[in-house]
Backbone as a ProteinNet text record, in pm:
[ID]
protein_1_A
[PRIMARY]
MSADSSPPPPAEETPPVSAVPSPELSRLWFALDRRAWNYLVVVPAHPGAPAQDAAQALMEAGAPYPEPPLRLVDATGIEPAGAPRMVLEVRRRVEQGERVIVVIDSLITHPASLPLALAADTALMVVTLGETDFGSAQKTLSLVGEDRFAGSVTFPRPTKKQKRAAADAAKKKKTP
[TERTIARY]
1191.2	1068.6	1145.7	1149.7	1199.8	1069.6	1081.5	1016.3	1057	910.9	941.3	939.5	1061.9	1062.9	1077.7	1011.3	983.7	857.7	861.7	708.2	591.9	473.9	391.8	369.8	305.2	308.9	188.6	241.4	155.2	7.3	-89.5	-225.3	-261.5	-359.5	-402.8	-534.5	-568.8	-757.2	-777.5	-904.7	-945.5	-1056.6	-1085	-1207.2	-1321	-1393.1	-1506.1	-1624.3	-1726	-1811.8	-1918.5	-1933.2	-1973.7	-2040.7	-2094.7	-2176.7	-2052.2	-2124.3	-2049.9	-1957.6	-1780.5	-1743	-1764.1	-1728	-1731.1	-1674.9	-1714	-1683	-1510.2	-1479.1	-1316.7	-1244.6	-1275.8	-1222.7	-1221.4	-1308.5	-1341.9	-1234.1	-1243.1	-1115.1	-971.6	-955.5	-808.4	-804	-887	-898.1	-846.7	-915.3	-894.7	-751.2	-722.5	-576.3	-481.2	-488.8	-383.9	-400.7	-506.8	-531.2	-452.3	-453.2	-372.1	-213.5	-180.8	-36.5	-29.8	-109.3	-125.4	-58.8	-80	10.1	-62	32.9	-52.4	-7.2	103.5	191.5	207.7	114.8	124.1	137.3	226.1	305.8	258.5	191.3	121.8	241.4	291.6	437.4	372	377.9	362.7	484.9	449.1	565.3	635	590.7	644.4	569.4	679.3	628.7	470.2	385.3	270.3	153.8	197	91.8	-14.7	-115.2	-230.7	-236.2	-140.7	-101.7	-203.4	-236	-298.8	-475	-511.8	-628.3	-637.8	-488.2	-519.4	-529.9	-480.4	-481.1	-626.9	-678.9	-829	-914.9	-885.7	-1001	-954.2	-841.5	-823.7	-893.9	-878.5	-965.5	-1108.4	-1179.4	-1305.7	-1316	-1242.2	-1242.7	-1227.5	-1125.8	-1134.5	-1243.5	-1338	-1408.2	-1535.3	-1559.3	-1677.1	-1624.4	-1459.9	-1394.4	-1332.7	-1405.7	-1333.6	-1269.3	-1224.3	-1127.9	-1027.8	-901.9	-840.5	-837.1	-845.9	-883.2	-785	-843.6	-739.8	-730	-606.2	-538.3	-490.5	-498.9	-414.6	-320.6	-208	-120.4	-39.6	-74.9	-1.4	137.6	232.1	379.4	440.1	360.8	425.8	496.9	592.4	663.7	750.8	768.1	852.7	1006.5	1031.2	1149.2	1269.8	1397.6	1487.5	1511.3	1506.7	1508	1379.5	1263.6	1134.1	1133.2	1140.7	1127.8	1130.9	1268.3	1290.9	1196.2	1142.1	1056.5	914.3	884.9	724.5	724.3	858.4	861.1	833.8	891.7	888.5	728.7	657.1	538.8	408	449.8	327.1	385.3	505.2	504	465.6	473.5	393.6	252.6	180.4	31.4	33.1	100.1	90.2	83.9	168	179.7	63	-10.7	-138.8	-241	-235	-343.3	-419	-329.2	-401.1	-332	-385.9	-346.3	-332.3	-207.7	-177.8	-140.6	-194.6	-135.5	-99.9	20.7	105.1	116.1	98.8	98.8	224.8	340.7	437.5	459.3	593.9	605.8	666.6	690.3	766.8	932	955.5	1074	1206.4	1153.8	1265.2	1278.5	1177.2	1191.7	1221	1187	1163.6	1246.3	1377.2	1424.6	1412.1	1393.7	1343	1251.3	1176.3	1057.3	1094.3	1199.9	1242.5	1255.8	1266	1281.5	1101.9	1041.7	888	843.6	919.3	859.2	947	1085.8	1144.7	1102.9	1056.3	991.9	844.5	746.1	653.5	668.5	518.8	509	486.9	402.6	397.7	372.1	363.7	366.7	289.5	235.6	115.9	165.1	185.3	286.1	131.1	151.3	49.8	97.4	37.7	73.2	-23.2	11.6	-73.4	-76.4	-175	-168.9	-144.5	-23.7	-4.7	80.8	131.1	212.9	359.5	312.5	418.8	491.2	646.2	743.9	776	826.4	864.8	980.7	1068.7	1222	1202.9	1086.4	1036.7	973	909	836.1	960.6	1029.6	1129.2	1230.1	1292.6	1366.4	1275.8	1152.5	1089.1	1076.4	1054.9	1074.8	1215.6	1312	1441.9	1531.2	1404.6	1460	1388.9	1279.8	1192.6	1224.6	1251.7	1221.5	1110.3	1148.5	1012.9	929	977.4	940.1	860.8	833	788.2	636.1	648	544.4	406	274	170.2	140.4	140.6	105.5	85.7	-0.7	-15.8	-142.1	-193.2	-296.4	-282.9	-383.9	-349.5	-491	-439.8	-534.4	-519.8	-619.4	-629.6	-541.3	-484	-429	-528.9	-516.8	-605.2	-637.1	-748.7	-764.3	-693.8	-715.3	-663.4	-740.2	-863.5	-958.6	-927.4	-886.3	-888.1	-733.3	-631.1	-511.9	-507.4	-633.2	-626.8	-691.4	-791.2	-860.6	-776.5	-696.4	-566.1	-454.6	-406.8	-328.7	-377.2	-521.8	-597.8	-572	-644.5	-667.4	-536.5	-442.5	-297.7	-242.6	-285.4	-257.3	-330.1	-460.4	-546.7	-517.4	-432.5	-402.1	-272.1	-189.7	-46.8	-77.8	-169.8	-201.5	-274	-254.3	-316.6	-439
-739.7	-691.3	-777.6	-726.1	-782.5	-752	-884	-899.1	-868.8	-809	-740.7	-834.5	-822.8	-947.7	-870.1	-734.8	-668.2	-729.7	-740.6	-804.3	-713.6	-735.5	-638.3	-541.7	-415.4	-301.7	-343.6	-288.1	-317.3	-270.1	-369.4	-359.1	-215.5	-163.5	-21.6	-16.6	44.3	78.6	184.3	216.2	384.9	317.1	406.4	366.8	322.9	266.8	218.6	306.3	355.3	415.8	353	378.1	298.5	372.9	302	380.9	465.5	517.9	585.6	471.6	494.1	416.9	400.1	308.6	338.5	432.2	469.1	585.5	547.2	436.4	426	434.9	411.3	439.7	578.5	640.3	806.3	879.2	820.8	872.1	855.6	754.1	710.8	787.9	840.7	890.5	1030.5	1103.8	1255.2	1259.5	1149.6	1174.6	1157.2	1093.7	1082.4	1235	1282.7	1389.5	1518.6	1523.9	1612.2	1633.3	1509	1529	1605.5	1595.5	1675.7	1594.4	1481.2	1370.4	1374.2	1348	1314.9	1151.6	1126.9	983.9	915.2	831.1	749.7	588.5	566.2	419.7	341.8	251	135	-3.1	6.5	-66.3	-167.6	-291.7	-421.8	-429.2	-408.1	-422.2	-565.8	-663.3	-812.9	-843.9	-969.4	-1026.1	-1076.3	-1058	-1141.7	-1048.6	-927.9	-845.1	-791.4	-761.6	-728.8	-608.7	-562.7	-425	-422.1	-484.8	-477.1	-427.4	-513.3	-497	-321.2	-297.9	-170.7	-91	-91.4	-0.4	-1.6	-106.3	-112.6	-76.4	-53.9	15.3	155	225.7	328.6	405.3	311.8	349.3	380.6	245.1	284.2	419.5	461.2	573.8	678.4	698.3	813.2	815.4	728.7	733.5	818.2	861.1	974.7	1143.2	1114.9	1261.8	1236.7	1263.5	1217.8	1342	1412	1540.8	1559.9	1509.4	1477.8	1359.1	1291.4	1149	1074.5	945.7	878.2	734.2	691.6	565.2	469.7	348.1	238.1	195.2	162.7	113	-17.8	-181.4	-282	-272.3	-241.9	-245	-361.7	-461.6	-597.7	-704.5	-729	-825.1	-735	-600	-510.1	-586.9	-599.6	-623.9	-504.3	-498.8	-362	-264.8	-320.6	-225.7	-164.8	-213.7	-182.5	-41.1	-38	38.6	195	238.7	365.9	406.2	320.9	352	386.1	306.6	293	449.6	490	629.5	726.2	710.8	848.2	825.9	706.6	689.6	757.2	705	800.9	938.5	1000.7	1144.5	1207.3	1127.2	1178.9	1197.7	1105	1080	1212.6	1212.1	1328.8	1461.7	1478.8	1618.3	1633.8	1509.6	1539.3	1546.9	1551.2	1605.9	1441.5	1381.4	1262	1242.2	1159.1	1117.2	970.5	892.3	780.4	706.7	593.7	509.2	391.6	360.7	245.1	140.7	27.5	-107.3	-163.9	-198.3	-245.5	-403.5	-452	-589.5	-538.8	-598.9	-605	-576.5	-450.2	-425.9	-542	-589.5	-711.5	-808.4	-837.2	-948.9	-909.6	-794.3	-732.9	-579.1	-566.6	-446.7	-374.8	-433.4	-338	-251.8	-274.3	-197.4	-61.2	-45.2	80.2	178.1	241.2	331.1	376.1	289.6	369.8	402.9	357.1	412.1	519.9	550.5	663.6	788.8	771.5	870.8	923.2	825.8	880.8	1018.4	1081.2	1159.2	1137	1015.2	988.4	817.4	771.2	606.8	559	476.4	380.5	251.1	208.2	76.2	-13.4	-146.9	-246.1	-330.8	-360.2	-441.4	-551.2	-689.1	-768.7	-809.4	-786.4	-824.3	-974.3	-1011.8	-1124.1	-1215.6	-1135.1	-1178.5	-1097.1	-961.6	-863.6	-857.6	-890.4	-875.5	-759.7	-710.4	-563.9	-512.6	-648.7	-598.9	-588.6	-662.3	-597.2	-478.9	-410.4	-314	-201.8	-219.6	-125.9	-94	-237.5	-209.1	-151.3	-169.9	-101	43.2	89.1	233	268.5	214.5	286.9	280.9	191.4	164.4	310.8	330.2	434.2	563.2	585.9	724	699.4	727.5	748.1	837.7	986.9	1079.4	1098.9	995.9	978	892.1	828.9	748	862.1	850.5	900.1	798.9	707.7	591.6	456.5	411.6	243	230.7	83.1	44.8	-115.7	-152.2	-304.8	-387.2	-531.4	-607.5	-734.5	-786.5	-904.6	-1049.9	-1121	-1224.6	-1315.6	-1373.1	-1428.2	-1592.4	-1620.8	-1751.9	-1870.3	-1997.7	-2109.6	-2098.8	-2112.4	-2122.3	-1952.7	-1821.9	-1742.5	-1764.2	-1826.8	-1856.4	-1933.8	-2048.5	-2145.5	-2076.4	-1993.6	-1906	-1825.3	-1766	-1667.2	-1755	-1855.6	-1947.6	-1973.6	-2004.8	-2080.2	-1982.1	-1867.7	-1708.5	-1711.4	-1712	-1700.6	-1788.1	-1899.9	-2000	-1964.2	-1984.7	-1928.8	-1798.1	-1702	-1594.2	-1616.1	-1720.8	-1724.2	-1829	-1933.7	-2030.5	-1949.1	-1972.2	-1906.8	-1984.7
-3491.6	-3385.2	-3276.7	-3189	-3032	-2923.5	-2839.4	-2738.1	-2601.1	-2545.9	-2447	-2334.7	-2272.1	-2158	-2027.2	-2037.2	-1884.3	-1840.7	-1678.7	-1622.8	-1643.9	-1637.3	-1678.7	-1558.1	-1613.3	-1540.5	-1380.4	-1276.1	-1147.8	-1175.3	-1139.8	-1116.4	-1053.4	-1124.4	-1100.5	-1043.3	-964.5	-934.8	-921	-980	-908.4	-817.9	-737.4	-626.9	-677.5	-600.4	-683.3	-607.3	-675.9	-619.1	-482.1	-352.2	-270.7	-165.4	-104	32.3	110.5	228.8	305.7	373.5	419.9	468	617.3	679	847.9	907.2	1041.3	1107.8	1125.4	1132.6	1160.2	1046	955.2	816.2	757.9	795.3	773	867	1005	1115.1	1053.2	1016.7	921.7	834.3	749.9	615.6	631	753.8	777.2	864.9	943.4	1004.2	869.3	814.5	670.5	613.2	615.9	507.9	591.1	698	759.4	753.5	667.9	649.6	489.2	451.4	297.7	220.1	191.1	102.1	-52.2	-160.4	-277.1	-323.7	-233.3	-280.5	-151.1	-108.8	25.7	4.8	78.1	49.4	164.3	153.7	244.2	274.6	399.9	424.6	518.8	507.9	568.2	658.5	828.3	900.8	872.5	879	818.1	726.5	683.6	562	604.1	501.4	508.6	583.2	624.6	696.8	586.1	603.5	495.8	474	395.7	330.2	208.3	140.3	14.3	68.1	191.9	281.5	333.7	362.8	441.5	336	201.1	92.2	25.8	32.3	-21.5	78.6	221	306.5	272	250.4	240.7	102.5	14.8	-107	-82.5	7.6	32.7	127.1	198.9	266.5	217.3	95.3	9.5	-101.6	-140.4	-240	-231.3	-105.7	-117.1	-152.7	-168.4	-179.1	-321.9	-441.3	-575	-594	-535.8	-604.4	-493.6	-520.4	-652.8	-664.4	-821.9	-819.7	-758.6	-693.4	-625.3	-675	-703.2	-758.6	-649.5	-684.2	-602.3	-692.9	-634.9	-729.6	-649.9	-716.3	-666	-695.3	-631.1	-632.8	-604.5	-506.3	-459.4	-554.6	-509.3	-611.8	-701.8	-682.6	-779.3	-782.5	-915.1	-923.9	-887	-835	-829.2	-949.7	-1042.3	-1175.4	-1198.4	-1173.6	-1175.9	-1073.7	-942.6	-849.1	-896	-954.8	-1012.1	-1108	-1199.8	-1304.6	-1236.9	-1161.3	-1096.8	-1000.4	-935.6	-856.4	-984.8	-1086.6	-1219.2	-1238.1	-1256.3	-1280.1	-1171.2	-1070.2	-953.1	-960.5	-981.7	-986.5	-1067.7	-1195	-1326	-1272.1	-1247.3	-1192.5	-1112	-1000.9	-885.7	-959.9	-1039.1	-1157.7	-1189.2	-1267	-1310.4	-1242.1	-1128.5	-1019.6	-972.2	-957.6	-876.6	-731.2	-677.4	-515.1	-538.6	-492.8	-535.5	-394.3	-377.9	-276.6	-346.1	-300.4	-338.4	-248.7	-280.9	-169	-211.1	-109.7	-150.2	-34.1	-39.2	-1.1	137	219.2	355.5	303.7	363.9	362.7	437.4	505.6	555.8	460.5	382.8	291.7	133.2	113.6	-23	-21.7	-18.5	-15.7	-157.9	-219.2	-363.3	-346.4	-274	-236.8	-186.3	-109.8	-33.5	-139.6	-255.6	-345.2	-343.6	-333.7	-355.1	-200.7	-86.1	35.6	32.2	46.6	55.3	-48.6	-151.9	-268.2	-218.6	-152.7	-99.7	-5.2	19.3	62.5	235.8	242.4	380.2	369.3	500.8	489.4	595.1	567.2	666.9	675.1	855.6	864.5	882.7	835.3	856.7	986.8	1067.1	1182.9	1191.5	1204.9	1245.1	1394.5	1468.5	1608.6	1636.8	1702.8	1731	1635.5	1556.9	1443.5	1405.3	1427.6	1376.8	1494.6	1515.1	1599.7	1613.1	1736.6	1754.9	1670.5	1633.6	1574.9	1435	1370.6	1225.7	1187.6	1305	1308.7	1307.2	1415.7	1442.3	1323.4	1256.9	1125.4	1032.1	980.4	892.3	926.6	1053.2	1081	1026.6	1102.6	1068.8	915.1	839.7	673.1	639.6	650.1	591	646.8	793.5	857.8	937.7	1063.9	1145.9	1152.6	1106.2	1054.7	951.4	836	760.8	778.9	850.4	906.4	962.3	894.2	945.4	1037	1085.2	1181.8	1104.9	1202.8	1140.8	1170.8	1096	1160.3	1162.8	1224.6	1292.4	1239.5	1230.7	1181.5	1286.8	1286.1	1381.3	1295.3	1360.3	1323	1263.5	1079.2	1054.2	1119.7	1100.9	1126.8	1021.2	1053.5	978.4	847.4	857.6	736.3	661.7	705.6	632.4	564.7	642.6	600.2	474.3	480.5	343.3	249.9	261.8	149.1	60.7	171.8	120.9	26	62.9	15.2	-117.6	-119.8	-237.1	-342.8	-305.4	-377.5	-461.8	-371.2	-464.2	-547	-517.2	-631.8	-752	-731.8	-855.6	-913.5	-845.7	-933.2	-1013	-939.7	-1012.1	-1146.4	-1134.1	-1231.1	-1388.2	-1493.2	-1599.9	-1604.7
[MASK]
++++++++++++++++++++++++++++++++++++++++++++++++++++++++++++++++++++++++++++++++++++++++++++++++++++++++++++++++++++++++++++++++++++++++++++++++++++++++++++++++++++++++++++++++

């Protein structure tokens, strides 16, 4: 008997049943929906941009529309060998009738995520106001292809308190 040394599969979520999303989220959802996507990738423009928050917001925005089923896949931290397997898994889910939102790491610091971005129907860039530099955003656009992006979402710069809370949450997540 051999042990499986591969990393655990990325976390997946289905949208929670929730109240009606905010008007801003609804407008974002409908703007993205015009692109007729089944596989959308959420790409941070720079390391540390809140791509996971953006993906969660999309899940909230899509929750009132249960057909086709919507799934979130967290592919942050994916290893180079895992990216092609993840692309195949996402494509399988799409073939089964699901819409899949995949959140990845910044392509600037984690190029292993690039196959996931290139395989998607469309992409959404996440920008942090006051933190994302133009060069990182431009490089991200060129790596994926400007025409592949449906647009971008912006988040305010986190406060020191929010940064500490996020760092503490990340530490708790890593310790068993």
